[in-house]
PDB file of C-alpha atoms and ligand atoms in Angstrom:
ATOM      1  CA  MET S   1     251.253  19.457  54.530  1.00 96.00           C
ATOM      2  CA  GLU S   2     253.517  20.919  51.929  1.00 97.00           C
ATOM      3  CA  LEU S   3     251.948  23.683  49.894  1.00 98.00           C
ATOM      4  CA  ILE S   4     253.455  24.504  46.503  1.00 98.00           C
ATOM      5  CA  ILE S   5     252.119  27.595  44.764  1.00 98.00           C
ATOM      6  CA  VAL S   6     252.919  27.699  41.060  1.00 98.00           C
ATOM      7  CA  ASP S   7     252.424  30.407  38.464  1.00 97.00           C
ATOM      8  CA  ASN S   8     250.170  28.589  36.067  1.00 97.00           C
ATOM      9  CA  TYR S   9     248.415  25.393  35.071  1.00 98.00           C
ATOM     10  CA  GLN S  10     251.295  24.104  32.950  1.00 98.00           C
ATOM     11  CA  GLU S  11     253.653  24.353  35.893  1.00 98.00           C
ATOM     12  CA  LEU S  12     251.102  22.633  38.132  1.00 98.00           C
ATOM     13  CA  SER S  13     250.838  19.787  35.639  1.00 98.00           C
ATOM     14  CA  GLU S  14     254.613  19.426  35.324  1.00 98.00           C
ATOM     15  CA  ARG S  15     255.192  19.456  39.089  1.00 98.00           C
ATOM     16  CA  ALA S  16     252.509  16.814  39.638  1.00 98.00           C
ATOM     17  CA  ALA S  17     253.897  14.633  36.839  1.00 98.00           C
ATOM     18  CA  MET S  18     257.403  14.927  38.308  1.00 98.00           C
ATOM     19  CA  LEU S  19     256.182  13.580  41.661  1.00 98.00           C
ATOM     20  CA  ILE S  20     254.600  10.591  39.927  1.00 98.00           C
ATOM     21  CA  VAL S  21     257.703   9.938  37.841  1.00 98.00           C
ATOM     22  CA  ALA S  22     259.867  10.070  40.971  1.00 98.00           C
ATOM     23  CA  GLU S  23     257.581   7.563  42.677  1.00 98.00           C
ATOM     24  CA  VAL S  24     257.643   5.138  39.732  1.00 98.00           C
ATOM     25  CA  GLU S  25     261.414   5.507  39.366  1.00 98.00           C
ATOM     26  CA  ALA S  26     261.898   4.682  43.034  1.00 98.00           C
ATOM     27  CA  LYS S  27     259.372   1.850  42.863  1.00 98.00           C
ATOM     28  CA  PRO S  28     258.686   0.471  39.373  1.00 98.00           C
ATOM     29  CA  ARG S  29     255.841  -1.656  40.760  1.00 98.00           C
ATOM     30  CA  ALA S  30     254.221   1.323  42.502  1.00 98.00           C
ATOM     31  CA  VAL S  31     250.502   1.348  43.234  1.00 98.00           C
ATOM     32  CA  LEU S  32     249.048   4.655  42.092  1.00 98.00           C
ATOM     33  CA  GLY S  33     245.675   6.077  43.092  1.00 98.00           C
ATOM     34  CA  LEU S  34     244.393   8.148  40.191  1.00 98.00           C
ATOM     35  CA  ALA S  35     241.909  10.984  39.862  1.00 98.00           C
ATOM     36  CA  THR S  36     239.811  12.275  36.982  1.00 98.00           C
ATOM     37  CA  GLY S  37     238.295  15.707  36.292  1.00 96.00           C
ATOM     38  CA  SER S  38     239.671  18.646  34.354  1.00 97.00           C
ATOM     39  CA  THR S  39     242.475  19.448  36.817  1.00 98.00           C
ATOM     40  CA  PRO S  40     244.726  16.407  36.245  1.00 98.00           C
ATOM     41  CA  GLU S  41     244.348  16.431  32.447  1.00 98.00           C
ATOM     42  CA  GLY S  42     247.585  18.409  32.016  1.00 98.00           C
ATOM     43  CA  MET S  43     249.411  16.067  34.393  1.00 98.00           C
ATOM     44  CA  TYR S  44     248.356  13.056  32.310  1.00 98.00           C
ATOM     45  CA  ALA S  45     249.451  14.832  29.112  1.00 98.00           C
ATOM     46  CA  GLU S  46     252.847  15.428  30.711  1.00 98.00           C
ATOM     47  CA  LEU S  47     253.117  11.788  31.819  1.00 98.00           C
ATOM     48  CA  VAL S  48     252.256  10.578  28.305  1.00 98.00           C
ATOM     49  CA  LYS S  49     254.928  12.890  26.897  1.00 98.00           C
ATOM     50  CA  LEU S  50     257.582  11.745  29.372  1.00 98.00           C
ATOM     51  CA  ASN S  51     256.652   8.129  28.650  1.00 98.00           C
ATOM     52  CA  SER S  52     256.986   8.631  24.893  1.00 98.00           C
ATOM     53  CA  GLU S  53     260.422  10.167  25.494  1.00 98.00           C
ATOM     54  CA  GLY S  54     261.432   7.046  27.442  1.00 97.00           C
ATOM     55  CA  LYS S  55     261.717   8.981  30.706  1.00 97.00           C
ATOM     56  CA  VAL S  56     259.207   6.866  32.643  1.00 98.00           C
ATOM     57  CA  ASP S  57     257.968   3.314  32.315  1.00 98.00           C
ATOM     58  CA  PHE S  58     254.473   2.435  33.534  1.00 98.00           C
ATOM     59  CA  SER S  59     254.594  -1.240  32.627  1.00 97.00           C
ATOM     60  CA  GLY S  60     255.027  -2.367  36.243  1.00 97.00           C
ATOM     61  CA  ILE S  61     252.527  -0.121  38.006  1.00 98.00           C
ATOM     62  CA  THR S  62     249.096  -0.930  39.384  1.00 98.00           C
ATOM     63  CA  THR S  63     246.375   1.727  39.396  1.00 98.00           C
ATOM     64  CA  PHE S  64     243.208   2.272  41.396  1.00 98.00           C
ATOM     65  CA  ASN S  65     240.888   5.066  40.377  1.00 98.00           C
ATOM     66  CA  LEU S  66     239.129   7.106  42.987  1.00 98.00           C
ATOM     67  CA  ASP S  67     235.608   7.121  41.674  1.00 97.00           C
ATOM     68  CA  GLU S  68     233.159   6.391  38.889  1.00 97.00           C
ATOM     69  CA  TYR S  69     229.654   7.540  38.031  1.00 96.00           C
ATOM     70  CA  ALA S  70     226.976   4.975  38.827  1.00 96.00           C
ATOM     71  CA  GLY S  71     225.199   3.761  35.728  1.00 92.00           C
ATOM     72  CA  LEU S  72     227.623   5.101  33.092  1.00 93.00           C
ATOM     73  CA  ALA S  73     228.971   2.197  31.063  1.00 92.00           C
ATOM     74  CA  PRO S  74     232.746   2.132  30.447  1.00 92.00           C
ATOM     75  CA  GLU S  75     232.100   3.089  26.792  1.00 93.00           C
ATOM     76  CA  HIS S  76     230.192   6.254  27.776  1.00 94.00           C
ATOM     77  CA  GLU S  77     232.283   9.294  26.897  1.00 95.00           C
ATOM     78  CA  GLN S  78     231.731  10.850  30.308  1.00 95.00           C
ATOM     79  CA  SER S  79     232.555   7.725  32.286  1.00 96.00           C
ATOM     80  CA  TYR S  80     235.791   7.979  34.188  1.00 97.00           C
ATOM     81  CA  TYR S  81     236.941   4.734  32.630  1.00 96.00           C
ATOM     82  CA  TYR S  82     236.635   6.374  29.206  1.00 97.00           C
ATOM     83  CA  TYR S  83     238.493   9.424  30.534  1.00 97.00           C
ATOM     84  CA  MET S  84     241.345   7.287  31.872  1.00 98.00           C
ATOM     85  CA  ARG S  85     241.717   5.335  28.645  1.00 97.00           C
ATOM     86  CA  HIS S  86     241.698   8.560  26.666  1.00 98.00           C
ATOM     87  CA  HIS S  87     244.158  10.477  28.853  1.00 98.00           C
ATOM     88  CA  LEU S  88     246.498   7.696  29.997  1.00 98.00           C
ATOM     89  CA  PHE S  89     245.781   4.002  29.648  1.00 98.00           C
ATOM     90  CA  ASN S  90     245.587   3.935  25.840  1.00 97.00           C
ATOM     91  CA  GLN S  91     248.619   6.213  25.503  1.00 97.00           C
ATOM     92  CA  VAL S  92     251.196   4.316  27.542  1.00 98.00           C
ATOM     93  CA  LYS S  93     252.245   0.719  27.998  1.00 96.00           C
ATOM     94  CA  ILE S  94     250.374  -0.459  31.076  1.00 96.00           C
ATOM     95  CA  ARG S  95     249.006  -3.921  31.702  1.00 93.00           C
ATOM     96  CA  ALA S  96     245.198  -4.029  31.532  1.00 94.00           C
ATOM     97  CA  GLU S  97     244.984  -6.463  34.430  1.00 96.00           C
ATOM     98  CA  GLN S  98     246.786  -3.939  36.639  1.00 97.00           C
ATOM     99  CA  ILE S  99     244.115  -1.267  36.079  1.00 98.00           C
ATOM    100  CA  ASN S 100     241.372  -1.046  38.691  1.00 98.00           C
ATOM    101  CA  MET S 101     238.282   1.128  38.272  1.00 97.00           C
ATOM    102  CA  PRO S 102     235.304   1.402  40.622  1.00 95.00           C
ATOM    103  CA  SER S 103     232.255  -0.320  39.192  1.00 90.00           C
ATOM    104  CA  CYS S 104     229.549   1.695  37.472  1.00 84.00           C
ATOM    105  CA  ASP S 105     227.207  -1.230  38.026  1.00 89.00           C
ATOM    106  CA  LEU S 106     224.651  -0.841  40.802  1.00 89.00           C
ATOM    107  CA  GLU S 107     224.035  -4.557  41.079  1.00 91.00           C
ATOM    108  CA  ASN S 108     225.928  -5.949  44.095  1.00 93.00           C
ATOM    109  CA  VAL S 109     227.494  -2.538  44.603  1.00 95.00           C
ATOM    110  CA  ASP S 110     228.089  -3.034  48.338  1.00 95.00           C
ATOM    111  CA  GLN S 111     229.969  -6.253  47.667  1.00 96.00           C
ATOM    112  CA  PHE S 112     231.958  -4.528  44.914  1.00 96.00           C
ATOM    113  CA  CYS S 113     232.934  -1.685  47.270  1.00 97.00           C
ATOM    114  CA  PHE S 114     234.039  -4.102  49.964  1.00 97.00           C
ATOM    115  CA  GLU S 115     236.135  -6.025  47.459  1.00 97.00           C
ATOM    116  CA  TYR S 116     237.635  -2.840  45.974  1.00 97.00           C
ATOM    117  CA  ASP S 117     239.160  -1.944  49.341  1.00 97.00           C
ATOM    118  CA  GLN S 118     240.324  -5.533  49.725  1.00 98.00           C
ATOM    119  CA  ARG S 119     241.976  -5.348  46.303  1.00 98.00           C
ATOM    120  CA  ILE S 120     243.795  -2.158  47.318  1.00 98.00           C
ATOM    121  CA  ALA S 121     245.022  -3.837  50.491  1.00 98.00           C
ATOM    122  CA  ALA S 122     246.040  -6.994  48.606  1.00 98.00           C
ATOM    123  CA  ALA S 123     248.089  -4.847  46.201  1.00 98.00           C
ATOM    124  CA  GLY S 124     250.021  -3.576  49.223  1.00 98.00           C
ATOM    125  CA  GLY S 125     248.094  -0.293  49.618  1.00 98.00           C
ATOM    126  CA  ILE S 126     248.378   2.863  47.563  1.00 98.00           C
ATOM    127  CA  ASP S 127     251.868   4.355  47.376  1.00 98.00           C
ATOM    128  CA  LEU S 128     250.820   7.672  45.862  1.00 98.00           C
ATOM    129  CA  GLN S 129     247.289   9.007  45.585  1.00 98.00           C
ATOM    130  CA  VAL S 130     246.437  11.900  43.271  1.00 98.00           C
ATOM    131  CA  LEU S 131     243.453  14.037  44.238  1.00 98.00           C
ATOM    132  CA  GLY S 132     241.532  16.927  42.747  1.00 98.00           C
ATOM    133  CA  ILE S 133     239.169  18.921  44.941  1.00 98.00           C
ATOM    134  CA  GLY S 134     235.618  20.070  44.370  1.00 97.00           C
ATOM    135  CA  GLY S 135     234.642  23.699  44.884  1.00 96.00           C
ATOM    136  CA  ASN S 136     232.626  22.307  47.818  1.00 96.00           C
ATOM    137  CA  GLY S 137     235.725  20.664  49.324  1.00 98.00           C
ATOM    138  CA  HIS S 138     234.976  17.108  48.230  1.00 97.00           C
ATOM    139  CA  ILE S 139     237.792  14.673  47.451  1.00 98.00           C
ATOM    140  CA  GLY S 140     236.879  11.708  45.315  1.00 98.00           C
ATOM    141  CA  PHE S 141     233.122  11.991  45.598  1.00 97.00           C
ATOM    142  CA  ASN S 142     233.190  12.282  49.383  1.00 98.00           C
ATOM    143  CA  GLU S 143     230.654  15.066  49.649  1.00 96.00           C
ATOM    144  CA  PRO S 144     230.212  17.513  52.547  1.00 97.00           C
ATOM    145  CA  GLY S 145     227.616  16.395  55.078  1.00 96.00           C
ATOM    146  CA  ASP S 146     227.074  15.480  58.718  1.00 97.00           C
ATOM    147  CA  GLN S 147     229.126  12.347  58.348  1.00 97.00           C
ATOM    148  CA  LEU S 148     231.980  11.145  56.177  1.00 97.00           C
ATOM    149  CA  ARG S 149     232.326   7.523  55.160  1.00 97.00           C
ATOM    150  CA  VAL S 150     235.497   5.528  55.610  1.00 98.00           C
ATOM    151  CA  PRO S 151     235.363   2.678  53.039  1.00 98.00           C
ATOM    152  CA  THR S 152     234.624   2.702  49.315  1.00 97.00           C
ATOM    153  CA  HIS S 153     230.880   3.293  48.957  1.00 97.00           C
ATOM    154  CA  LEU S 154     227.969   4.387  46.802  1.00 97.00           C
ATOM    155  CA  VAL S 155     227.240   8.086  47.279  1.00 96.00           C
ATOM    156  CA  ASP S 156     224.462  10.491  46.331  1.00 96.00           C
ATOM    157  CA  LEU S 157     226.064  13.459  44.573  1.00 95.00           C
ATOM    158  CA  THR S 158     225.221  16.893  45.919  1.00 93.00           C
ATOM    159  CA  GLU S 159     223.459  19.514  43.809  1.00 95.00           C
ATOM    160  CA  ASP S 160     226.730  21.518  43.801  1.00 91.00           C
ATOM    161  CA  THR S 161     228.626  18.637  42.280  1.00 93.00           C
ATOM    162  CA  ILE S 162     225.919  17.777  39.744  1.00 96.00           C
ATOM    163  CA  LEU S 163     225.843  21.408  38.641  1.00 96.00           C
ATOM    164  CA  ALA S 164     229.663  21.710  38.504  1.00 93.00           C
ATOM    165  CA  ASN S 165     229.972  18.517  36.452  1.00 94.00           C
ATOM    166  CA  SER S 166     227.085  19.340  34.121  1.00 96.00           C
ATOM    167  CA  ARG S 167     229.612  21.236  31.986  1.00 94.00           C
ATOM    168  CA  PHE S 168     230.699  17.846  30.651  1.00 93.00           C
ATOM    169  CA  PHE S 169     227.151  16.666  29.865  1.00 95.00           C
ATOM    170  CA  SER S 170     224.414  17.783  27.484  1.00 95.00           C
ATOM    171  CA  SER S 171     222.275  18.986  30.417  1.00 95.00           C
ATOM    172  CA  VAL S 172     222.133  18.988  34.215  1.00 96.00           C
ATOM    173  CA  GLU S 173     219.554  16.187  33.984  1.00 96.00           C
ATOM    174  CA  ALA S 174     222.040  13.991  32.121  1.00 95.00           C
ATOM    175  CA  VAL S 175     224.521  13.999  35.036  1.00 96.00           C
ATOM    176  CA  PRO S 176     224.356  10.776  37.076  1.00 96.00           C
ATOM    177  CA  LYS S 177     223.002  11.349  40.583  1.00 97.00           C
ATOM    178  CA  GLN S 178     225.184   8.729  42.232  1.00 97.00           C
ATOM    179  CA  ALA S 179     228.761   7.528  42.101  1.00 97.00           C
ATOM    180  CA  VAL S 180     231.005   4.902  43.630  1.00 97.00           C
ATOM    181  CA  THR S 181     233.916   6.518  45.446  1.00 98.00           C
ATOM    182  CA  MET S 182     236.821   5.498  47.608  1.00 98.00           C
ATOM    183  CA  GLY S 183     236.019   6.602  51.137  1.00 98.00           C
ATOM    184  CA  LEU S 184     238.165   8.849  53.245  1.00 98.00           C
ATOM    185  CA  GLY S 185     239.681   5.831  54.981  1.00 96.00           C
ATOM    186  CA  SER S 186     240.767   4.371  51.660  1.00 93.00           C
ATOM    187  CA  ILE S 187     242.324   7.727  50.717  1.00 98.00           C
ATOM    188  CA  MET S 188     243.982   8.388  54.068  1.00 98.00           C
ATOM    189  CA  LEU S 189     245.652   4.973  54.019  1.00 98.00           C
ATOM    190  CA  ALA S 190     247.740   6.020  50.991  1.00 98.00           C
ATOM    191  CA  ASN S 191     251.421   6.486  51.796  1.00 98.00           C
ATOM    192  CA  LYS S 192     251.627   9.822  49.977  1.00 98.00           C
ATOM    193  CA  ILE S 193     248.957  12.149  48.636  1.00 98.00           C
ATOM    194  CA  ILE S 194     249.142  14.953  46.097  1.00 98.00           C
ATOM    195  CA  LEU S 195     246.201  17.305  45.785  1.00 98.00           C
ATOM    196  CA  LEU S 196     245.902  19.573  42.754  1.00 98.00           C
ATOM    197  CA  ALA S 197     243.770  22.686  42.429  1.00 98.00           C
ATOM    198  CA  ALA S 198     243.615  25.367  39.767  1.00 98.00           C
ATOM    199  CA  GLY S 199     241.418  28.409  39.381  1.00 98.00           C
ATOM    200  CA  LYS S 200     239.637  30.764  41.742  1.00 97.00           C
ATOM    201  CA  ALA S 201     236.588  28.488  42.041  1.00 97.00           C
ATOM    202  CA  LYS S 202     238.817  26.309  44.264  1.00 98.00           C
ATOM    203  CA  ALA S 203     240.257  29.121  46.387  1.00 98.00           C
ATOM    204  CA  GLU S 204     237.834  28.865  49.295  1.00 98.00           C
ATOM    205  CA  ALA S 205     238.011  25.063  49.410  1.00 98.00           C
ATOM    206  CA  ILE S 206     241.827  25.223  49.462  1.00 98.00           C
ATOM    207  CA  THR S 207     241.845  27.795  52.245  1.00 98.00           C
ATOM    208  CA  ARG S 208     239.514  25.628  54.332  1.00 98.00           C
ATOM    209  CA  THR S 209     241.566  22.510  53.543  1.00 98.00           C
ATOM    210  CA  VAL S 210     244.664  23.950  55.216  1.00 98.00           C
ATOM    211  CA  SER S 211     242.929  26.058  57.881  1.00 96.00           C
ATOM    212  CA  GLY S 212     243.917  24.075  60.982  1.00 95.00           C
ATOM    213  CA  LEU S 213     240.297  23.002  61.479  1.00 97.00           C
ATOM    214  CA  ILE S 214     238.781  19.731  60.384  1.00 98.00           C
ATOM    215  CA  THR S 215     235.137  19.742  59.413  1.00 98.00           C
ATOM    216  CA  THR S 216     232.829  17.335  57.607  1.00 98.00           C
ATOM    217  CA  SER S 217     231.606  20.349  55.633  1.00 98.00           C
ATOM    218  CA  VAL S 218     235.017  20.355  53.897  1.00 98.00           C
ATOM    219  CA  PRO S 219     235.974  16.685  53.467  1.00 98.00           C
ATOM    220  CA  ALA S 220     239.476  17.614  52.199  1.00 98.00           C
ATOM    221  CA  SER S 221     240.238  19.182  55.595  1.00 98.00           C
ATOM    222  CA  ILE S 222     240.839  15.671  56.975  1.00 98.00           C
ATOM    223  CA  LEU S 223     244.032  15.600  54.896  1.00 98.00           C
ATOM    224  CA  GLN S 224     245.578  17.777  57.604  1.00 98.00           C
ATOM    225  CA  LEU S 225     245.894  14.558  59.634  1.00 98.00           C
ATOM    226  CA  HIS S 226     247.910  12.797  56.927  1.00 98.00           C
ATOM    227  CA  ARG S 227     251.671  12.835  57.293  1.00 97.00           C
ATOM    228  CA  ASP S 228     252.653  13.188  53.625  1.00 98.00           C
ATOM    229  CA  VAL S 229     250.415  15.497  51.633  1.00 98.00           C
ATOM    230  CA  THR S 230     251.657  17.833  48.906  1.00 98.00           C
ATOM    231  CA  ILE S 231     249.187  20.419  47.688  1.00 98.00           C
ATOM    232  CA  ILE S 232     250.006  22.020  44.338  1.00 98.00           C
ATOM    233  CA  VAL S 233     247.917  25.067  43.496  1.00 98.00           C
ATOM    234  CA  ASP S 234     248.077  27.857  40.966  1.00 98.00           C
ATOM    235  CA  ARG S 235     247.982  31.498  42.056  1.00 98.00           C
ATOM    236  CA  GLU S 236     244.223  31.730  41.656  1.00 98.00           C
ATOM    237  CA  ALA S 237     243.477  28.702  43.796  1.00 98.00           C
ATOM    238  CA  ALA S 238     245.909  30.126  46.374  1.00 98.00           C
ATOM    239  CA  GLY S 239     244.238  33.525  46.152  1.00 97.00           C
ATOM    240  CA  LEU S 240     242.456  33.431  49.541  1.00 97.00           C
ATOM    241  CA  LEU S 241     245.360  32.041  51.560  1.00 96.00           C
ATOM    242  CA  SER S 242     246.698  34.555  54.064  1.00 85.00           C
TER     243      SER S 242
HETATM  244  P1  PGA D   1     237.797  19.314  38.400  1.00 77.75           P
HETATM  245  O1  PGA D   1     237.063  18.417  39.477  1.00 77.75           O
HETATM  246  O2  PGA D   1     239.211  18.862  38.349  1.00 77.75           O
HETATM  247  O3  PGA D   1     237.060  18.999  37.097  1.00 77.75           O
HETATM  248  O4  PGA D   1     237.643  20.716  38.826  1.00 77.75           O
HETATM  249  C1  PGA D   1     237.692  18.157  40.688  1.00 77.75           C
HETATM  250  C2  PGA D   1     236.723  17.477  41.620  1.00 77.75           C
HETATM  251  O5  PGA D   1     235.516  17.749  41.550  1.00 77.75           O
HETATM  252  O6  PGA D   1     237.169  16.686  42.451  1.00 77.75           O
END
């Protein structure tokens, strides 16, 4: 794992955007795995800026998002589809048919999940996967527990996650209790992974992610087995590293 400690959020966003631009330059038809949440917002802003300056072209890429809340329609302002349109898809030239989002629809969800992984494989696999990390060590919505699931699946969100994400909703009760997420197998099959973390609420999770131990209580710790992971953290998120 390569660990890059930066001074602030702006630098984190620029470094992450640079890695994506390099990937798309090297492979204009790159398959990108994309993350939502507050952490990558600055990275998307940077990508939109670089695109408007003609420094990167997204017209050939294919995207697969990591996760989506169950039951939130694509038009819902807190759905991850809405987020992606707002932060990237509506701001750059990218072909709609090349955008892949997990379904928010609970009908036939198992079949959807199976087909989502098949779609990733049919696209040639993910070249570069962007990840955030939960304060509880989750990646995507792969929550800590006794077991971790390999394929894309429907997951019950933990109380920690519901509480953390309630800042985006009118109340804790309004946060969906389930989500569809890529599994750890789907994530680990990506050629390259970048994980972003900012703020001291992520410091313990980051420390446990790079600790040399793998535990299902910190799902991100499995990334230690991946051969090409770059972790970009600000000073606060790096604050507990020795
Ligand atoms: P955040 O979420 O970027 O909003 O902190 C990250 C995550 O929960 O994976």
